[in-house]
PDB file of C-alpha atoms and ligand atoms in Angstrom:
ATOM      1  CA  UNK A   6       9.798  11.463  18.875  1.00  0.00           C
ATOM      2  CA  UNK A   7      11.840   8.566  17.843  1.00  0.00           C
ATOM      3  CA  UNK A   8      10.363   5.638  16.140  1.00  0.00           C
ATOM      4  CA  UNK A   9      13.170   3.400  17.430  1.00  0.00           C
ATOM      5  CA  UNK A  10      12.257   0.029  18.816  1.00  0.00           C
ATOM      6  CA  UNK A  11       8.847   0.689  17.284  1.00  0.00           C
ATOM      7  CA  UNK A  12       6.999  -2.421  15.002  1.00  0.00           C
ATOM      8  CA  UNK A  13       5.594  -1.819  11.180  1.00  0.00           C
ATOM      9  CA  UNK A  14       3.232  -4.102   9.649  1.00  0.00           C
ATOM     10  CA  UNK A  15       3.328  -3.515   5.720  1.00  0.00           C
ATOM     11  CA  UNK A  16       1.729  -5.570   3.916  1.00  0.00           C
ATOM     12  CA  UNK A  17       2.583  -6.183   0.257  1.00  0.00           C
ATOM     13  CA  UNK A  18       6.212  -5.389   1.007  1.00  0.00           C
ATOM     14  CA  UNK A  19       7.783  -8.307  -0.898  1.00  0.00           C
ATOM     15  CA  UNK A  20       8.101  -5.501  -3.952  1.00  0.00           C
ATOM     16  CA  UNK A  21       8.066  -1.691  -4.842  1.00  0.00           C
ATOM     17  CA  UNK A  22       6.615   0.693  -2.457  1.00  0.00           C
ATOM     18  CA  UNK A  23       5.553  -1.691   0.397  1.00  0.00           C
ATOM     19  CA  UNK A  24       9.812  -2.868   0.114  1.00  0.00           C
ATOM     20  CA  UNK A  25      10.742   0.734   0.151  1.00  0.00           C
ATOM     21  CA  UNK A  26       8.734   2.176   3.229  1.00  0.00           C
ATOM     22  CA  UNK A  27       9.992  -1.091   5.076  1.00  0.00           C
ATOM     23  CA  UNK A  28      13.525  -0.249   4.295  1.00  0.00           C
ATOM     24  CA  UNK A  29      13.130   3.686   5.600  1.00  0.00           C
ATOM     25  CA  UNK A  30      11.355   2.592   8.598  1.00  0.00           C
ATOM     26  CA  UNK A  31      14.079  -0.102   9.207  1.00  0.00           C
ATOM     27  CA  UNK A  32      16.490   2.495   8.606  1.00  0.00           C
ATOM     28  CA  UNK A  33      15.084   4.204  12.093  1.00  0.00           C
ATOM     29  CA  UNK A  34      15.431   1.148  13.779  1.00  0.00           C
ATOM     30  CA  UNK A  35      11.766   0.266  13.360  1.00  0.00           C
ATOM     31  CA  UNK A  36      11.029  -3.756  13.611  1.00  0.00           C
ATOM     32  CA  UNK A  37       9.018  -5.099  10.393  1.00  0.00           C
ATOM     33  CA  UNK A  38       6.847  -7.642   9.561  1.00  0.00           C
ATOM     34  CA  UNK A  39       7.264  -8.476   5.647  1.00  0.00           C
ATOM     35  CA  UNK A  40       4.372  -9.620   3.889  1.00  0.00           C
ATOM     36  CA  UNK A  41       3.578 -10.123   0.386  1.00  0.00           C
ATOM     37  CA  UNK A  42       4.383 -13.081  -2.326  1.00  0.00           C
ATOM     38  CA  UNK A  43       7.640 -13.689  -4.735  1.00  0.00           C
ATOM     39  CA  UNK A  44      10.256 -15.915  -4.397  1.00  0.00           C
ATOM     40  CA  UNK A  45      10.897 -17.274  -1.021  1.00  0.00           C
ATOM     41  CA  UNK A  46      15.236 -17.137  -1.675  1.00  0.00           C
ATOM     42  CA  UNK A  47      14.445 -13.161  -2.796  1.00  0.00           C
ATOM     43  CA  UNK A  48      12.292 -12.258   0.145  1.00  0.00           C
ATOM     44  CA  UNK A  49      14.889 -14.213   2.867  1.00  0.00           C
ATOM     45  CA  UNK A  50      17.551 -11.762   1.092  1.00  0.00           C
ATOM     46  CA  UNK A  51      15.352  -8.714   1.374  1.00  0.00           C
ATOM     47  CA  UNK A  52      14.467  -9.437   5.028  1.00  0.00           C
ATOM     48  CA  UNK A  53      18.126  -9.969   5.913  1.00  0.00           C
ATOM     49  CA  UNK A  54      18.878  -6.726   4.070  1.00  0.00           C
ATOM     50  CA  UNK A  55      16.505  -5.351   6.567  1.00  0.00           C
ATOM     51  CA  UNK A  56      17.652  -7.071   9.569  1.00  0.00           C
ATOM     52  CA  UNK A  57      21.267  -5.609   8.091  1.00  0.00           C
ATOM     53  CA  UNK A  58      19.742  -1.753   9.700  1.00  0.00           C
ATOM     54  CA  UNK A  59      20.027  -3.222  12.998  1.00  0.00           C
ATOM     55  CA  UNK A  60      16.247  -4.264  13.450  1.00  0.00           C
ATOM     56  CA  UNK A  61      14.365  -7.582  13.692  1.00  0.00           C
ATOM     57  CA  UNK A  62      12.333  -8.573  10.729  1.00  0.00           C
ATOM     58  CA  UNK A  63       9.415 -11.432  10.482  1.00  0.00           C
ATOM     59  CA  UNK A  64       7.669 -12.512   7.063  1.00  0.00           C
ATOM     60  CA  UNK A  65       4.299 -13.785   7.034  1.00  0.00           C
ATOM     61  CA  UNK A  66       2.690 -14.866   3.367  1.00  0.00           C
ATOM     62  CA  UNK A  67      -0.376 -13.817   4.298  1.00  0.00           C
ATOM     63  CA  UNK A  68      -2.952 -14.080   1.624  1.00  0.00           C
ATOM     64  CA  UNK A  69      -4.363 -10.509   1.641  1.00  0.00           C
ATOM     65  CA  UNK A  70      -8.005 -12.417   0.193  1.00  0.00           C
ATOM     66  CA  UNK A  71      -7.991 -14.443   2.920  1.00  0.00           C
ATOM     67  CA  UNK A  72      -9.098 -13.147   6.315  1.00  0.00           C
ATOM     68  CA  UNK A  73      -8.204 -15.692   8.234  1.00  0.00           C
ATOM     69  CA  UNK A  74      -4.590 -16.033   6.906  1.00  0.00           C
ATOM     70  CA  UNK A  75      -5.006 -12.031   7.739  1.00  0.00           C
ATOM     71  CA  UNK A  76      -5.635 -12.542  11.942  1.00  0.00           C
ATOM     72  CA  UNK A  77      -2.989 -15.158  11.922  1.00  0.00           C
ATOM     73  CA  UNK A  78      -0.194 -12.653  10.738  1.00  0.00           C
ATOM     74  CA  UNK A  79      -1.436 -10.236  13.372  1.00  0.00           C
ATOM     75  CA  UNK A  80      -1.067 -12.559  15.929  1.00  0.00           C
ATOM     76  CA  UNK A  81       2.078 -14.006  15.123  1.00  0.00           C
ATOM     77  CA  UNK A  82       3.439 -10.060  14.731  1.00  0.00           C
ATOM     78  CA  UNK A  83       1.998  -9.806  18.406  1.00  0.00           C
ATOM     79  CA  UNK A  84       3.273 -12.884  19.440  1.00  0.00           C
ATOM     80  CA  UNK A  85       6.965 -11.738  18.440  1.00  0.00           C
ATOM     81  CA  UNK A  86       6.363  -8.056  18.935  1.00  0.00           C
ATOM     82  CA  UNK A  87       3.667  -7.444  21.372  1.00  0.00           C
ATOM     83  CA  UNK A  88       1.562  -5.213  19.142  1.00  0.00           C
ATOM     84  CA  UNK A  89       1.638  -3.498  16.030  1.00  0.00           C
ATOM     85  CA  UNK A  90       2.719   0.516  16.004  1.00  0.00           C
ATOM     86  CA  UNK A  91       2.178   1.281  12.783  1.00  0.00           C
ATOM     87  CA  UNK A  92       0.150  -0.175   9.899  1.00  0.00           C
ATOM     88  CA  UNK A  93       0.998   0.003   6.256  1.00  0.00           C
ATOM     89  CA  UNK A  94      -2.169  -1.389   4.127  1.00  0.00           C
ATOM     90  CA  UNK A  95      -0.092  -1.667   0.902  1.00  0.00           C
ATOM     91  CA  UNK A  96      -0.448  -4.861  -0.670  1.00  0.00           C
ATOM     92  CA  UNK A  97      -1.943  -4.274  -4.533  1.00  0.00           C
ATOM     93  CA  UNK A  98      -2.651  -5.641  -7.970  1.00  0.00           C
ATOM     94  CA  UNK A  99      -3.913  -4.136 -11.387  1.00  0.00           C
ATOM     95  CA  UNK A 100      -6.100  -5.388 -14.075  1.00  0.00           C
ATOM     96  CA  UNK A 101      -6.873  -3.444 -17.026  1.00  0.00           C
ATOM     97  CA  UNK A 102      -9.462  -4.527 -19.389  1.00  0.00           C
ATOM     98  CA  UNK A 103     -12.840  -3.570 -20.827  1.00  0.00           C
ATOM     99  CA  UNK A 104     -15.809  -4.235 -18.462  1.00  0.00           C
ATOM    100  CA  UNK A 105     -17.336  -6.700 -20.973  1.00  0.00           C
ATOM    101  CA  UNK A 106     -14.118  -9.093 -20.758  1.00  0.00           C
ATOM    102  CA  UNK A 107     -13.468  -8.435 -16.942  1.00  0.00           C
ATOM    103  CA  UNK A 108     -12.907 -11.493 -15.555  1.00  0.00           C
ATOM    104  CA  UNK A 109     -15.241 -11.749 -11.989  1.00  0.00           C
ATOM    105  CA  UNK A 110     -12.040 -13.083 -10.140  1.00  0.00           C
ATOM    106  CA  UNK A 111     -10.166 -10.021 -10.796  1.00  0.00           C
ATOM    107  CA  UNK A 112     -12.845  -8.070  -9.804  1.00  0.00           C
ATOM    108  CA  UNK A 113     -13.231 -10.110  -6.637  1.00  0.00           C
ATOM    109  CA  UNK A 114      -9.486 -10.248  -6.000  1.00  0.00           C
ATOM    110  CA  UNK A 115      -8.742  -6.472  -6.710  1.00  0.00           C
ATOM    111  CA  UNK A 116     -11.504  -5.826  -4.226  1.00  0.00           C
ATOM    112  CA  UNK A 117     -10.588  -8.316  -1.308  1.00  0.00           C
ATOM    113  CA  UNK A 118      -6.271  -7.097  -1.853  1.00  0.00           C
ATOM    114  CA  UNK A 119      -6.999  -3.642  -1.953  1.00  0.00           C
ATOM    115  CA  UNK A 120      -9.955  -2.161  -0.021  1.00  0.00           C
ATOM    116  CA  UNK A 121     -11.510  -5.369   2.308  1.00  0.00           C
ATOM    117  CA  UNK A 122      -7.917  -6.484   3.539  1.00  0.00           C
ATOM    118  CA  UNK A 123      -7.765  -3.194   5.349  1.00  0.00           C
ATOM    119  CA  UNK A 124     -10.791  -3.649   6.995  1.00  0.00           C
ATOM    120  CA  UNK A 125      -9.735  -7.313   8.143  1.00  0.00           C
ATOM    121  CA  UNK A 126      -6.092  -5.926   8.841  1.00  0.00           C
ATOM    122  CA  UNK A 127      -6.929  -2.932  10.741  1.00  0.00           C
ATOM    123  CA  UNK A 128      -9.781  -4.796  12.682  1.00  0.00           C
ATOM    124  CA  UNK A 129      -6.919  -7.104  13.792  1.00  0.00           C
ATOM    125  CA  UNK A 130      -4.282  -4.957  15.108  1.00  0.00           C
ATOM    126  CA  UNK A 131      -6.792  -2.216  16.879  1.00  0.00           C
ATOM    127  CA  UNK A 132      -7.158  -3.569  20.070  1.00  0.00           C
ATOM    128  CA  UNK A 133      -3.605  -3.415  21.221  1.00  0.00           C
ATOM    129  CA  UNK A 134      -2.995  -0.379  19.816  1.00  0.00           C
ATOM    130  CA  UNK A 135      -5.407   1.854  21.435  1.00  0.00           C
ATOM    131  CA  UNK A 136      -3.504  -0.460  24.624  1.00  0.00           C
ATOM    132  CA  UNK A 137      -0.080   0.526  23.345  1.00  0.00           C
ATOM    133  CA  UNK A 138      -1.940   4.113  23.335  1.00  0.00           C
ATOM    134  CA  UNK A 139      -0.093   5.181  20.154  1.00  0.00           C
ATOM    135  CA  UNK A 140      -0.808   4.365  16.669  1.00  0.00           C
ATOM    136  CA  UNK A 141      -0.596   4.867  12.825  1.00  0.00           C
ATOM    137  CA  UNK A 142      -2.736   3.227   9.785  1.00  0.00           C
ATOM    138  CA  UNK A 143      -1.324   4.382   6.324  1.00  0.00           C
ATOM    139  CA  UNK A 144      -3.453   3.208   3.686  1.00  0.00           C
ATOM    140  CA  UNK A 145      -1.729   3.021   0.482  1.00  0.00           C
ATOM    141  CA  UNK A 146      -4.344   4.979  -2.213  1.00  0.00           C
ATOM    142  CA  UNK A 147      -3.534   6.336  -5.882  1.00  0.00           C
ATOM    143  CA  UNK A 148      -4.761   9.008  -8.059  1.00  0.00           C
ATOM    144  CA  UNK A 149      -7.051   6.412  -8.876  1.00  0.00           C
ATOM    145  CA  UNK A 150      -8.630   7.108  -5.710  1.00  0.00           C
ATOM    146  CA  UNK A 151      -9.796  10.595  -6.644  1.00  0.00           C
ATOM    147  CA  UNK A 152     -10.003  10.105 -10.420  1.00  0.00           C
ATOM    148  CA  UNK A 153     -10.600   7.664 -12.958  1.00  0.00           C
ATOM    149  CA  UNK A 154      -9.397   6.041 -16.003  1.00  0.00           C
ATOM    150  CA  UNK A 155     -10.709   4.042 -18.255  1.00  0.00           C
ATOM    151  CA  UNK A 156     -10.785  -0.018 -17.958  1.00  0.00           C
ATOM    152  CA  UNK A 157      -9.638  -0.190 -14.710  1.00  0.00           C
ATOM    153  CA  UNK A 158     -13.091  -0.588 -12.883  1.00  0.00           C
ATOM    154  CA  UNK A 159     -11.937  -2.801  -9.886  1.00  0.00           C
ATOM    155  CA  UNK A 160      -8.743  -0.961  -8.843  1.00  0.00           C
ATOM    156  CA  UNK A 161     -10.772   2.394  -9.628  1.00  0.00           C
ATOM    157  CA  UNK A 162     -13.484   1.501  -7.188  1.00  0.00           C
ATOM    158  CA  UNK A 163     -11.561  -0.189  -4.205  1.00  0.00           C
ATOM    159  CA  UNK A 164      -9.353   3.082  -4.013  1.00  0.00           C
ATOM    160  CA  UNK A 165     -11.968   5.115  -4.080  1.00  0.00           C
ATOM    161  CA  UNK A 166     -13.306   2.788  -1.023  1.00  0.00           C
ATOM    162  CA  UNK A 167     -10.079   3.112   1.110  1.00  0.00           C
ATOM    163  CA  UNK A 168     -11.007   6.484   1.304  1.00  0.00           C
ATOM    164  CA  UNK A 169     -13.732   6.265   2.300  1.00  0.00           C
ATOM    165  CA  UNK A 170     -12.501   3.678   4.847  1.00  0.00           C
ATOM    166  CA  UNK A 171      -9.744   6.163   5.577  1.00  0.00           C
ATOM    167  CA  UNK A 172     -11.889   9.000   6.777  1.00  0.00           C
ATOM    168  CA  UNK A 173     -14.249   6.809   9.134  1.00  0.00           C
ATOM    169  CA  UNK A 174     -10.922   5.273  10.796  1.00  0.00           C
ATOM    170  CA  UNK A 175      -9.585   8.719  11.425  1.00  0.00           C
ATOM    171  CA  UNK A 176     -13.017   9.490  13.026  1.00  0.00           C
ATOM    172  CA  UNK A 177     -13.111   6.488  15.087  1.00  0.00           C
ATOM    173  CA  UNK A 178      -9.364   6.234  16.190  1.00  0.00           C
ATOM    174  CA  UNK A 179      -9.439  10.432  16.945  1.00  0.00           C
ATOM    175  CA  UNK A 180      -9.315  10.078  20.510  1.00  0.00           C
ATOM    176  CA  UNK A 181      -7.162   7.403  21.090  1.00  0.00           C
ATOM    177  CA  UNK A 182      -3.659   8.726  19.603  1.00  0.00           C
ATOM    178  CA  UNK A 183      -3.667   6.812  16.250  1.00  0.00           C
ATOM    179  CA  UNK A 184      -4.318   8.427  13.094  1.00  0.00           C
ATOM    180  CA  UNK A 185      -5.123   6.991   9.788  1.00  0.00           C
ATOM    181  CA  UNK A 186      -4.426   8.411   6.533  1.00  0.00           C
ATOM    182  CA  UNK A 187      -3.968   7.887   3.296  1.00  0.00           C
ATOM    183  CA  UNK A 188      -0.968   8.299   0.838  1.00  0.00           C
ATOM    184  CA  UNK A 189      -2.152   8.813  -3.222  1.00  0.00           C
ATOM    185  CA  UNK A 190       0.529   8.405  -5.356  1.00  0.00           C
ATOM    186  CA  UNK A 191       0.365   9.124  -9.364  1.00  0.00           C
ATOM    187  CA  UNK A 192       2.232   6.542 -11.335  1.00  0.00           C
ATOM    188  CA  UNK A 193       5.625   4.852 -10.098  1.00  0.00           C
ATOM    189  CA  UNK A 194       7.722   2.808 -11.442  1.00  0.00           C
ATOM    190  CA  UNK A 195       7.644  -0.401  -9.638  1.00  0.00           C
ATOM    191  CA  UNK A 196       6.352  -4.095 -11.027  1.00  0.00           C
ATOM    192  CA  UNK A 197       2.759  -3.125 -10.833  1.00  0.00           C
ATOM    193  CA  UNK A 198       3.124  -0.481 -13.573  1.00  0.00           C
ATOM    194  CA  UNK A 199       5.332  -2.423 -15.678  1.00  0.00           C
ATOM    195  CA  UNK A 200       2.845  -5.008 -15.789  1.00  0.00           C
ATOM    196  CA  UNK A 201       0.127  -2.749 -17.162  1.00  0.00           C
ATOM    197  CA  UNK A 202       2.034  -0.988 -19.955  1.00  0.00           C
ATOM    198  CA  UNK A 203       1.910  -4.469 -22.116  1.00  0.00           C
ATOM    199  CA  UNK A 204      -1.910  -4.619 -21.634  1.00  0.00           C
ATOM    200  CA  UNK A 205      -3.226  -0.968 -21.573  1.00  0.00           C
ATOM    201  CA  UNK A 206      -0.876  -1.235 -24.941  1.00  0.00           C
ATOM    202  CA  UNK A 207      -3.295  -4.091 -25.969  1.00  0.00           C
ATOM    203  CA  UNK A 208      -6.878  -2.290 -24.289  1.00  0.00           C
ATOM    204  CA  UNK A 209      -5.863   1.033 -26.325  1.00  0.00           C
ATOM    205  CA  UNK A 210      -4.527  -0.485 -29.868  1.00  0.00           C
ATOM    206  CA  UNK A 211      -1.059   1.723 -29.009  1.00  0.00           C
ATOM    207  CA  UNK A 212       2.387   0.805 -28.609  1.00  0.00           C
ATOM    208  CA  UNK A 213       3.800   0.332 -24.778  1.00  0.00           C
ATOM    209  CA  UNK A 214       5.760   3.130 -25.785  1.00  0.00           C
ATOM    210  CA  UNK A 215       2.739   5.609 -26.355  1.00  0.00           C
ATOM    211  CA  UNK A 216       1.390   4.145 -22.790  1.00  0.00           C
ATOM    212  CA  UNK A 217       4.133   5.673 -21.400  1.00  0.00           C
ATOM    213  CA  UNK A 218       4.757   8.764 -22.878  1.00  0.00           C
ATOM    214  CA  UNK A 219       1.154   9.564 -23.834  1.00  0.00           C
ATOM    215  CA  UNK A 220      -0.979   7.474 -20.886  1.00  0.00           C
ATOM    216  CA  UNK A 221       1.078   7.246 -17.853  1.00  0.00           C
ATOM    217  CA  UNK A 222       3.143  10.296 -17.849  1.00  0.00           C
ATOM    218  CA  UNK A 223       0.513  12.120 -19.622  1.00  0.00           C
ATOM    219  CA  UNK A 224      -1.264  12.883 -16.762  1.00  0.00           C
ATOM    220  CA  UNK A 225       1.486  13.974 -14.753  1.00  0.00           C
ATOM    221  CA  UNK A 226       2.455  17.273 -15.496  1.00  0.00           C
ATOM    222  CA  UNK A 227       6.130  16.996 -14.057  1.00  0.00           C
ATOM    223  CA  UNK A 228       6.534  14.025 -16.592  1.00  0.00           C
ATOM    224  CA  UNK A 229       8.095  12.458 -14.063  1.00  0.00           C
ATOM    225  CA  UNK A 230       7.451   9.218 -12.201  1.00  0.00           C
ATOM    226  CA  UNK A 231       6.864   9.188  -8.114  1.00  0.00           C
ATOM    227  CA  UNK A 232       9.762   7.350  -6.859  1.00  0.00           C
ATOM    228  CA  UNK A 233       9.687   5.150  -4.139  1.00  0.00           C
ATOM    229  CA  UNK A 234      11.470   7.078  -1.596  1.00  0.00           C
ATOM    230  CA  UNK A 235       9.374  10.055  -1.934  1.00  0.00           C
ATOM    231  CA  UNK A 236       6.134   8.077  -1.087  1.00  0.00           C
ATOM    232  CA  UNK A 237       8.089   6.153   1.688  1.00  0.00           C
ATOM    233  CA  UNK A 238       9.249   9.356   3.066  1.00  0.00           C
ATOM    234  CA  UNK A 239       5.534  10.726   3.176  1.00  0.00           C
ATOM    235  CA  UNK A 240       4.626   7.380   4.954  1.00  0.00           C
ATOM    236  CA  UNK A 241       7.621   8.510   7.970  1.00  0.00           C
ATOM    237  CA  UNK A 242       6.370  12.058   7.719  1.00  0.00           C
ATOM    238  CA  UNK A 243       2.866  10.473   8.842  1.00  0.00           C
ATOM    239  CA  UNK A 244       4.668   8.424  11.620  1.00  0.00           C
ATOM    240  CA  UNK A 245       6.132  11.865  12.753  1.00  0.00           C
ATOM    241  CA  UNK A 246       4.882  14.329  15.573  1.00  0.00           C
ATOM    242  CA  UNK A 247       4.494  17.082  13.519  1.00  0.00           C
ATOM    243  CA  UNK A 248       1.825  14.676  11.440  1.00  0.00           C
ATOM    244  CA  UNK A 249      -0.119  13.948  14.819  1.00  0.00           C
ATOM    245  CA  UNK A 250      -3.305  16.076  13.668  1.00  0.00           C
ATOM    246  CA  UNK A 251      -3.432  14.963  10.710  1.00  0.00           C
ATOM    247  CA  UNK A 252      -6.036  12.204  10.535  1.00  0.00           C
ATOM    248  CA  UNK A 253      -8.783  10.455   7.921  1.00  0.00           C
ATOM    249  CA  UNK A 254      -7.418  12.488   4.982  1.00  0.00           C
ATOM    250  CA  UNK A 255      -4.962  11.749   1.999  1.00  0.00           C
ATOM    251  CA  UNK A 256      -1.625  12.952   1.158  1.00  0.00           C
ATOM    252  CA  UNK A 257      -1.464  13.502  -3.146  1.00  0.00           C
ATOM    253  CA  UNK A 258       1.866  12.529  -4.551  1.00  0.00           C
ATOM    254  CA  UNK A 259       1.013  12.921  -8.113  1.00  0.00           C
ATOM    255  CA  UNK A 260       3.047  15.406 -10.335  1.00  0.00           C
ATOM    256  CA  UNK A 261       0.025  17.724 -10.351  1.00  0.00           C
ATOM    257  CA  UNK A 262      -2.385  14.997 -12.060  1.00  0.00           C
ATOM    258  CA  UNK A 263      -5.144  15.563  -9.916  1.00  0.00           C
ATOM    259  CA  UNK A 264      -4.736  18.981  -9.720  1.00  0.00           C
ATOM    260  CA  UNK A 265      -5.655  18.846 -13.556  1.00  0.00           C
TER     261      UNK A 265
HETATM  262  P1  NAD B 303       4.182  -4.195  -6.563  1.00  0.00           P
HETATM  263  O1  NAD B 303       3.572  -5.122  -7.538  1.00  0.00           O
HETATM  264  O2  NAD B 303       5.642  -3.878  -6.685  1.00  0.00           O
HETATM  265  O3  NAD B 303       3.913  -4.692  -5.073  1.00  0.00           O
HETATM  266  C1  NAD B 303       2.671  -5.222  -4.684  1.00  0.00           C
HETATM  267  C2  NAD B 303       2.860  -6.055  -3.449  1.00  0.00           C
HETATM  268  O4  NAD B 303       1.587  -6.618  -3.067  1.00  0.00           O
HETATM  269  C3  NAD B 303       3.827  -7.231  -3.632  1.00  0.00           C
HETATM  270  O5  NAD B 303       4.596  -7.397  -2.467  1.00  0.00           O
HETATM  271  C4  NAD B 303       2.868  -8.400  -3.817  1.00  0.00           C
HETATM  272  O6  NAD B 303       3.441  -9.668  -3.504  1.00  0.00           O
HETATM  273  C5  NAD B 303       1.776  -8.009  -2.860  1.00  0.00           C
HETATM  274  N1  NAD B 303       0.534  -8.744  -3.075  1.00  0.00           N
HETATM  275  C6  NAD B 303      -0.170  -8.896  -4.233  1.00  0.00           C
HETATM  276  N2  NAD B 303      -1.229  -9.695  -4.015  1.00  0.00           N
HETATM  277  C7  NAD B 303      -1.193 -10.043  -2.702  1.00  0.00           C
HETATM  278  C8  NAD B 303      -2.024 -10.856  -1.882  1.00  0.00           C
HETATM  279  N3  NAD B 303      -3.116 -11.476  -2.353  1.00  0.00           N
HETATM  280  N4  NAD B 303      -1.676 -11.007  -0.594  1.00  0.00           N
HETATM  281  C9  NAD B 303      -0.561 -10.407  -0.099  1.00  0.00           C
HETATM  282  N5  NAD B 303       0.242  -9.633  -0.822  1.00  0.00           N
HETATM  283  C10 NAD B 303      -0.072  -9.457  -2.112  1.00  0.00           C
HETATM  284  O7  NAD B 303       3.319  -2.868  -6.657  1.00  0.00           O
HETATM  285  P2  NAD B 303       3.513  -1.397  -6.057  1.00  0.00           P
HETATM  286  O8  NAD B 303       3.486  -0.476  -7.205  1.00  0.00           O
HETATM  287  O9  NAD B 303       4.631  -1.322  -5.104  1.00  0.00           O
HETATM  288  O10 NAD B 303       2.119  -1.236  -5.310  1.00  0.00           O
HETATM  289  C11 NAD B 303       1.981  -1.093  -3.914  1.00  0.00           C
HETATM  290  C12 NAD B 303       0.727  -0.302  -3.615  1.00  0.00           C
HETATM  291  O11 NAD B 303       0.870   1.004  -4.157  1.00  0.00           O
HETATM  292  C13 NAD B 303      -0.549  -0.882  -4.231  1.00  0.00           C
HETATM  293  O12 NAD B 303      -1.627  -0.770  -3.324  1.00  0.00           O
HETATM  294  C14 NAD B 303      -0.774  -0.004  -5.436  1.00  0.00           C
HETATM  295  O13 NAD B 303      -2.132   0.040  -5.803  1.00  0.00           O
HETATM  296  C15 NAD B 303      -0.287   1.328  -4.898  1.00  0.00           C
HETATM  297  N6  NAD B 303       0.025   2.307  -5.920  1.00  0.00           N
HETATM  298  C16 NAD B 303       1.001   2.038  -6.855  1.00  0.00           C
HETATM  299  C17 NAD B 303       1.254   2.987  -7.833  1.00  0.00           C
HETATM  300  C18 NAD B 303       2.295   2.769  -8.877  1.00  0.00           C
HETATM  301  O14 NAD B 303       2.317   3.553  -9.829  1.00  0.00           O
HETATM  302  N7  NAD B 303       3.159   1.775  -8.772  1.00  0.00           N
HETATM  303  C19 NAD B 303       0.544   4.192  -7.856  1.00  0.00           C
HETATM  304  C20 NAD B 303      -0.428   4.415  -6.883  1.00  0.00           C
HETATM  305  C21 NAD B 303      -0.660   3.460  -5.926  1.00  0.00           C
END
């Protein structure tokens, strides 16, 4: 089946991952909505690169904390589009620190971007979907969502919620054509792990260099990062018809980490 003429929502797709599975659907001629923050000159030149693949592209700023910023980007993707095909819940931050000096905003924040945004996004864009009669919900997880590490208590605990939230979508969207699943990726390199290596450096008294070698790649025994493209190309797989029984479960991309 061809995806073509199709509309993805991703949100968080300003950067890394959520940019990458926006250009690969682009690139078969699905329409995108853009979401996520940065600088507004950046993200007109990554839209147009999209709109370059022949497609139309809309970018909503959506705060992912904010429900109500959350419904309006749905409706203004229905307004434009009709409905929403597929859904990419994508948008994510990090904070690493000791419990004792977590800041409650982070933990707040981590929780509302990452696990409750789905909730709000998926609530949203359900109704017309089950009209359209065809859907997909890709829930962007981690390794983190199976296993944990050490001062990261917030992201730790909203991925382990999306799948949670994962499996009782799949259950409750069985019979109506959509499936929702969720893709856990070990460590890429994209802004979000960047921006750790400085303070896990700091949390563990090590150099960013020993983050790398010894924390990050550590745990993946191909000591290799994910890239981009090979999670975005999981995402399409999910979009495919070969994926269409394939429902509230997770797809590991993680250098055998978990497997550990
Ligand atoms: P990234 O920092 O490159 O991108 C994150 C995106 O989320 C950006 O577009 C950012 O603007 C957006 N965002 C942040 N806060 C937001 C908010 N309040 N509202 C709307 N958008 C917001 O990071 P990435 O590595 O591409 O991460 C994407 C997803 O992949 C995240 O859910 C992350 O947890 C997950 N993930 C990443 C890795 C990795 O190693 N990079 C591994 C596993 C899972």
């Amino acid at each position: 089946m061809s995806l073509k003429g199709k509309t993805a929502l991703i949100t968080g797709s300003t950067s890394g991952i959520g940019f990458g599975i926006a250009q690969n659907f682009a690139d078969q001629g699905v329409n995108i909505v853009m979401n996520g923050f940065g600088d507004s000159n950046e993200i007109e030149t990554k839209r147009k690169e999209l709109e370059g693949k022949g497609v139309t592209a809309i970018y909503h700023g959506a705060d992912m904390t904010k429900p109500e910023e959350i419904r309006d980007m749905v409706a203004t993707a229905e307004k434009e589009f009709g409905n929403v095909d597929i859904l990419v819940n994508n948008a994510g931050i990090q904070y690493v620190s000791p419990i004792e000096e977590f800041p409650e905003e982070k933990w707040d924040a981590i929780i509302g971007i990452v696990l409750s945004s789905a909730f709000h996004t998926t609530k949203a864009v359900l109704g017309r979907m089950r009209e359209a009669g065809w859907g997909r919900i890709i829930n962007m997880c981690s390794a983190h969502g199976l296993v944990a590490s050490p001062y990261k208590t917030a992201y730790v605990s909203a991925k382990h919620g999306i799948l949670g939230f994962t499996k009782t979508m799949g259950l409750e969207v069985a019979q109506d054509n959509i499936t929702c699943n969720a893709i856990c990726p070990g460590y890429v390199f994209t802004p979000l792990v960047e921006n750790q290596i400085a303070d896990t450096a700091k949390a563990r008294g090590i150099s960013e260099e020993d983050v790398i070698n010894n924390v990050l790649l550590a745990a993946q025994w191909t000591k290799k990062f994910v890239t981009i493209e090979q999670v975005a190309g999981i995402a399409l797989f999910l979009c495919s018809d070969t994926a269409e029984n394939i429902t509230g479960t997770d797809i590991v991309v993680d250098g055998g980490w978990t497997a550990a």
